[in-house]
Amino acid sequence: MAEELVGKAQLNGLLIHVTSEDANFDVDIPTHKVEKGIDLSDHVERKPEVVKLSGLLIRPTNERVESLISKLKNIEIKGQLVTYEGRRIYKNMLMSGLSIKASSKVMNGYNFSCTLTEVRIAQSSYVAPEIKAVTAPVAEAGRKQTENKKGKEVYHVIKKGDTFSSLGQKYGTKWQDIQKWSGYDPQKLPVGVKIRVV
């Protein structure tokens, strides 16, 4: 029983007895070919941390051992993130390669091994669209629109202070159309002249 206490560790809060904890902190060093000399490298890419565990799954009764194995299998199958607390603490790991082996030396459990691999969970890049009310564009808002229901032309006698713009607003017509119909220079509108406005 004294051996059970050696290597006591936790995997997502589940007590396991680890006899071997092998961690790998590897990197990739990409290189680029050159004409002469050794290849060039301009950066280092860190690989995920990988921890290989082996040890014992021990409980006082066979039912509790089977329950522990079932919980570990669910963690692996469902891809749950794992926090391992042993000699070192590793977070954001996924478990793979869980295997158990019966041994005559272990009467109330199994030898086990598994691999923990560091992962980085991607955040969604989805951005919810901004919802805008669908409305028809409002042209000439706040201005009374006059309609020429009979299709007849309407004329206006120029008074002092009249401009093509003010006449366009008054009659609901584009000022460019009024200028085109009148033929006058916008800077020199003659007072008293009758021009078409609709």
JSON list of C-alpha atoms in Angstrom, two decimals, residues 82-198:
[
{"chain": "A", "resi": 82, "resn": "VAL", "atom": "CA", "xyz": [-7.72, 18.05, -19.29]},
{"chain": "A", "resi": 83, "resn": "THR", "atom": "CA", "xyz": [-5.77, 19.62, -16.46]},
{"chain": "A", "resi": 84, "resn": "TYR", "atom": "CA", "xyz": [-3.06, 17.32, -15.17]},
{"chain": "A", "resi": 85, "resn": "GLU", "atom": "CA", "xyz": [-1.46, 17.89, -11.76]},
{"chain": "A", "resi": 86, "resn": "GLY", "atom": "CA", "xyz": [1.58, 15.71, -11.13]},
{"chain": "A", "resi": 87, "resn": "ARG", "atom": "CA", "xyz": [5.24, 16.70, -10.89]},
{"chain": "A", "resi": 88, "resn": "ARG", "atom": "CA", "xyz": [4.20, 19.68, -13.03]},
{"chain": "A", "resi": 89, "resn": "ILE", "atom": "CA", "xyz": [0.82, 21.17, -13.90]},
{"chain": "A", "resi": 90, "resn": "TYR", "atom": "CA", "xyz": [-0.35, 21.03, -17.52]},
{"chain": "A", "resi": 91, "resn": "LYS", "atom": "CA", "xyz": [-3.53, 22.75, -18.69]},
{"chain": "A", "resi": 92, "resn": "ASN", "atom": "CA", "xyz": [-5.53, 22.72, -21.95]},
{"chain": "A", "resi": 93, "resn": "MET", "atom": "CA", "xyz": [-4.55, 19.18, -22.83]},
{"chain": "A", "resi": 94, "resn": "LEU", "atom": "CA", "xyz": [-6.43, 16.45, -24.71]},
{"chain": "A", "resi": 95, "resn": "MET", "atom": "CA", "xyz": [-6.00, 12.81, -23.78]},
{"chain": "A", "resi": 96, "resn": "SER", "atom": "CA", "xyz": [-5.35, 10.07, -26.34]},
{"chain": "A", "resi": 97, "resn": "GLY", "atom": "CA", "xyz": [-4.01, 6.53, -26.43]},
{"chain": "A", "resi": 98, "resn": "LEU", "atom": "CA", "xyz": [-5.53, 5.44, -23.11]},
{"chain": "A", "resi": 99, "resn": "SER", "atom": "CA", "xyz": [-4.62, 1.80, -22.52]},
{"chain": "A", "resi": 100, "resn": "ILE", "atom": "CA", "xyz": [-4.88, -0.48, -19.50]},
{"chain": "A", "resi": 101, "resn": "LYS", "atom": "CA", "xyz": [-3.03, -3.70, -18.73]},
{"chain": "A", "resi": 102, "resn": "ALA", "atom": "CA", "xyz": [-3.81, -6.26, -16.05]},
{"chain": "A", "resi": 103, "resn": "SER", "atom": "CA", "xyz": [-0.84, -7.45, -14.01]},
{"chain": "A", "resi": 104, "resn": "SER", "atom": "CA", "xyz": [-0.42, -10.11, -11.36]},
{"chain": "A", "resi": 105, "resn": "LYS", "atom": "CA", "xyz": [1.47, -7.51, -9.30]},
{"chain": "A", "resi": 106, "resn": "VAL", "atom": "CA", "xyz": [-1.55, -5.20, -9.14]},
{"chain": "A", "resi": 107, "resn": "MET", "atom": "CA", "xyz": [-4.53, -6.94, -7.54]},
{"chain": "A", "resi": 108, "resn": "ASN", "atom": "CA", "xyz": [-6.91, -3.98, -7.13]},
{"chain": "A", "resi": 109, "resn": "GLY", "atom": "CA", "xyz": [-6.41, -2.14, -10.42]},
{"chain": "A", "resi": 110, "resn": "TYR", "atom": "CA", "xyz": [-4.54, -1.89, -13.71]},
{"chain": "A", "resi": 111, "resn": "ASN", "atom": "CA", "xyz": [-1.36, -0.52, -15.18]},
{"chain": "A", "resi": 112, "resn": "PHE", "atom": "CA", "xyz": [-2.25, 2.32, -17.55]},
{"chain": "A", "resi": 113, "resn": "SER", "atom": "CA", "xyz": [-0.68, 4.66, -20.08]},
{"chain": "A", "resi": 114, "resn": "CYS", "atom": "CA", "xyz": [-1.95, 7.63, -22.04]},
{"chain": "A", "resi": 115, "resn": "THR", "atom": "CA", "xyz": [-0.72, 10.71, -23.87]},
{"chain": "A", "resi": 116, "resn": "LEU", "atom": "CA", "xyz": [-1.71, 14.31, -23.14]},
{"chain": "A", "resi": 117, "resn": "THR", "atom": "CA", "xyz": [-1.30, 16.83, -25.96]},
{"chain": "A", "resi": 118, "resn": "GLU", "atom": "CA", "xyz": [-1.56, 20.59, -25.53]},
{"chain": "A", "resi": 119, "resn": "VAL", "atom": "CA", "xyz": [-4.23, 22.22, -27.67]},
{"chain": "A", "resi": 120, "resn": "ARG", "atom": "CA", "xyz": [-5.28, 25.75, -28.40]},
{"chain": "A", "resi": 121, "resn": "ILE", "atom": "CA", "xyz": [-9.01, 26.09, -28.89]},
{"chain": "A", "resi": 122, "resn": "ALA", "atom": "CA", "xyz": [-9.82, 28.45, -31.74]},
{"chain": "A", "resi": 123, "resn": "GLN", "atom": "CA", "xyz": [-12.23, 31.25, -31.03]},
{"chain": "A", "resi": 124, "resn": "SER", "atom": "CA", "xyz": [-15.04, 31.68, -33.49]},
{"chain": "A", "resi": 125, "resn": "SER", "atom": "CA", "xyz": [-14.48, 34.44, -36.01]},
{"chain": "A", "resi": 126, "resn": "TYR", "atom": "CA", "xyz": [-18.20, 34.71, -36.63]},
{"chain": "A", "resi": 127, "resn": "VAL", "atom": "CA", "xyz": [-19.53, 38.21, -36.11]},
{"chain": "A", "resi": 128, "resn": "ALA", "atom": "CA", "xyz": [-23.29, 38.60, -35.85]},
{"chain": "A", "resi": 129, "resn": "PRO", "atom": "CA", "xyz": [-24.59, 40.87, -38.60]},
{"chain": "A", "resi": 130, "resn": "GLU", "atom": "CA", "xyz": [-25.89, 44.23, -37.54]},
{"chain": "A", "resi": 131, "resn": "ILE", "atom": "CA", "xyz": [-29.65, 44.20, -37.95]},
{"chain": "A", "resi": 132, "resn": "LYS", "atom": "CA", "xyz": [-31.00, 47.30, -39.58]},
{"chain": "A", "resi": 133, "resn": "ALA", "atom": "CA", "xyz": [-34.61, 48.19, -40.11]},
{"chain": "A", "resi": 134, "resn": "VAL", "atom": "CA", "xyz": [-35.56, 47.99, -43.76]},
{"chain": "A", "resi": 135, "resn": "THR", "atom": "CA", "xyz": [-36.98, 51.32, -44.84]},
{"chain": "A", "resi": 136, "resn": "ALA", "atom": "CA", "xyz": [-37.41, 52.98, -48.17]},
{"chain": "A", "resi": 137, "resn": "PRO", "atom": "CA", "xyz": [-34.95, 55.81, -48.77]},
{"chain": "A", "resi": 138, "resn": "VAL", "atom": "CA", "xyz": [-36.47, 59.16, -47.98]},
{"chain": "A", "resi": 139, "resn": "ALA", "atom": "CA", "xyz": [-35.79, 61.82, -50.58]},
{"chain": "A", "resi": 140, "resn": "GLU", "atom": "CA", "xyz": [-36.65, 65.42, -49.93]},
{"chain": "A", "resi": 141, "resn": "ALA", "atom": "CA", "xyz": [-37.68, 64.61, -46.36]},
{"chain": "A", "resi": 142, "resn": "GLY", "atom": "CA", "xyz": [-39.82, 67.24, -44.66]},
{"chain": "A", "resi": 143, "resn": "ARG", "atom": "CA", "xyz": [-40.70, 68.95, -47.91]},
{"chain": "A", "resi": 144, "resn": "LYS", "atom": "CA", "xyz": [-44.13, 68.91, -49.46]},
{"chain": "A", "resi": 145, "resn": "GLN", "atom": "CA", "xyz": [-44.01, 67.13, -52.78]},
{"chain": "A", "resi": 146, "resn": "THR", "atom": "CA", "xyz": [-46.28, 68.60, -55.40]},
{"chain": "A", "resi": 147, "resn": "GLU", "atom": "CA", "xyz": [-47.61, 66.28, -57.99]},
{"chain": "A", "resi": 148, "resn": "ASN", "atom": "CA", "xyz": [-48.59, 67.32, -61.46]},
{"chain": "A", "resi": 149, "resn": "LYS", "atom": "CA", "xyz": [-51.56, 64.99, -61.74]},
{"chain": "A", "resi": 150, "resn": "LYS", "atom": "CA", "xyz": [-52.89, 66.46, -65.00]},
{"chain": "A", "resi": 151, "resn": "GLY", "atom": "CA", "xyz": [-49.53, 66.31, -66.74]},
{"chain": "A", "resi": 152, "resn": "LYS", "atom": "CA", "xyz": [-49.69, 70.02, -67.52]},
{"chain": "A", "resi": 153, "resn": "GLU", "atom": "CA", "xyz": [-46.72, 72.30, -67.32]},
{"chain": "A", "resi": 154, "resn": "VAL", "atom": "CA", "xyz": [-46.65, 74.78, -64.43]},
{"chain": "A", "resi": 155, "resn": "TYR", "atom": "CA", "xyz": [-45.04, 78.20, -64.69]},
{"chain": "A", "resi": 156, "resn": "HIS", "atom": "CA", "xyz": [-43.76, 80.72, -62.13]},
{"chain": "A", "resi": 157, "resn": "VAL", "atom": "CA", "xyz": [-43.03, 84.42, -62.42]},
{"chain": "A", "resi": 158, "resn": "ILE", "atom": "CA", "xyz": [-39.54, 85.20, -61.04]},
{"chain": "A", "resi": 159, "resn": "LYS", "atom": "CA", "xyz": [-39.52, 87.45, -58.01]},
{"chain": "A", "resi": 160, "resn": "LYS", "atom": "CA", "xyz": [-36.58, 89.09, -56.28]},
{"chain": "A", "resi": 161, "resn": "GLY", "atom": "CA", "xyz": [-34.67, 86.46, -54.22]},
{"chain": "A", "resi": 162, "resn": "ASP", "atom": "CA", "xyz": [-35.91, 83.45, -56.23]},
{"chain": "A", "resi": 163, "resn": "THR", "atom": "CA", "xyz": [-33.29, 80.82, -57.11]},
{"chain": "A", "resi": 164, "resn": "PHE", "atom": "CA", "xyz": [-33.51, 77.59, -59.04]},
{"chain": "A", "resi": 165, "resn": "SER", "atom": "CA", "xyz": [-32.93, 75.76, -55.76]},
{"chain": "A", "resi": 166, "resn": "SER", "atom": "CA", "xyz": [-35.73, 77.57, -53.87]},
{"chain": "A", "resi": 167, "resn": "LEU", "atom": "CA", "xyz": [-38.13, 77.04, -56.78]},
{"chain": "A", "resi": 168, "resn": "GLY", "atom": "CA", "xyz": [-37.21, 73.35, -56.90]},
{"chain": "A", "resi": 169, "resn": "GLN", "atom": "CA", "xyz": [-38.04, 73.03, -53.21]},
{"chain": "A", "resi": 170, "resn": "LYS", "atom": "CA", "xyz": [-41.29, 74.96, -53.58]},
{"chain": "A", "resi": 171, "resn": "TYR", "atom": "CA", "xyz": [-42.59, 72.92, -56.52]},
{"chain": "A", "resi": 172, "resn": "GLY", "atom": "CA", "xyz": [-40.95, 69.56, -55.78]},
{"chain": "A", "resi": 173, "resn": "THR", "atom": "CA", "xyz": [-38.89, 69.61, -58.95]},
{"chain": "A", "resi": 174, "resn": "LYS", "atom": "CA", "xyz": [-35.18, 69.15, -59.46]},
{"chain": "A", "resi": 175, "resn": "TRP", "atom": "CA", "xyz": [-33.53, 72.56, -59.74]},
{"chain": "A", "resi": 176, "resn": "GLN", "atom": "CA", "xyz": [-31.45, 71.25, -62.64]},
{"chain": "A", "resi": 177, "resn": "ASP", "atom": "CA", "xyz": [-34.65, 70.60, -64.62]},
{"chain": "A", "resi": 178, "resn": "ILE", "atom": "CA", "xyz": [-35.94, 74.13, -63.92]},
{"chain": "A", "resi": 179, "resn": "GLN", "atom": "CA", "xyz": [-32.62, 75.62, -65.07]},
{"chain": "A", "resi": 180, "resn": "LYS", "atom": "CA", "xyz": [-32.67, 73.47, -68.22]},
{"chain": "A", "resi": 181, "resn": "TRP", "atom": "CA", "xyz": [-36.25, 74.53, -69.08]},
{"chain": "A", "resi": 182, "resn": "SER", "atom": "CA", "xyz": [-35.55, 78.22, -68.44]},
{"chain": "A", "resi": 183, "resn": "GLY", "atom": "CA", "xyz": [-32.17, 78.47, -70.19]},
{"chain": "A", "resi": 184, "resn": "TYR", "atom": "CA", "xyz": [-31.10, 81.29, -67.84]},
{"chain": "A", "resi": 185, "resn": "ASP", "atom": "CA", "xyz": [-27.79, 81.62, -66.01]},
{"chain": "A", "resi": 186, "resn": "PRO", "atom": "CA", "xyz": [-28.37, 80.77, -62.30]},
{"chain": "A", "resi": 187, "resn": "GLN", "atom": "CA", "xyz": [-26.43, 83.91, -61.32]},
{"chain": "A", "resi": 188, "resn": "LYS", "atom": "CA", "xyz": [-28.63, 86.21, -63.48]},
{"chain": "A", "resi": 189, "resn": "LEU", "atom": "CA", "xyz": [-32.29, 85.23, -63.02]},
{"chain": "A", "resi": 190, "resn": "PRO", "atom": "CA", "xyz": [-34.34, 88.12, -64.49]},
{"chain": "A", "resi": 191, "resn": "VAL", "atom": "CA", "xyz": [-37.16, 89.36, -62.20]},
{"chain": "A", "resi": 192, "resn": "GLY", "atom": "CA", "xyz": [-40.63, 89.28, -63.79]},
{"chain": "A", "resi": 193, "resn": "VAL", "atom": "CA", "xyz": [-39.85, 86.53, -66.30]},
{"chain": "A", "resi": 194, "resn": "LYS", "atom": "CA", "xyz": [-42.19, 83.55, -66.50]},
{"chain": "A", "resi": 195, "resn": "ILE", "atom": "CA", "xyz": [-40.39, 80.17, -66.41]},
{"chain": "A", "resi": 196, "resn": "ARG", "atom": "CA", "xyz": [-41.52, 76.55, -66.31]},
{"chain": "A", "resi": 197, "resn": "VAL", "atom": "CA", "xyz": [-41.16, 74.89, -62.89]},
{"chain": "A", "resi": 198, "resn": "VAL", "atom": "CA", "xyz": [-43.06, 71.58, -63.40]}
]
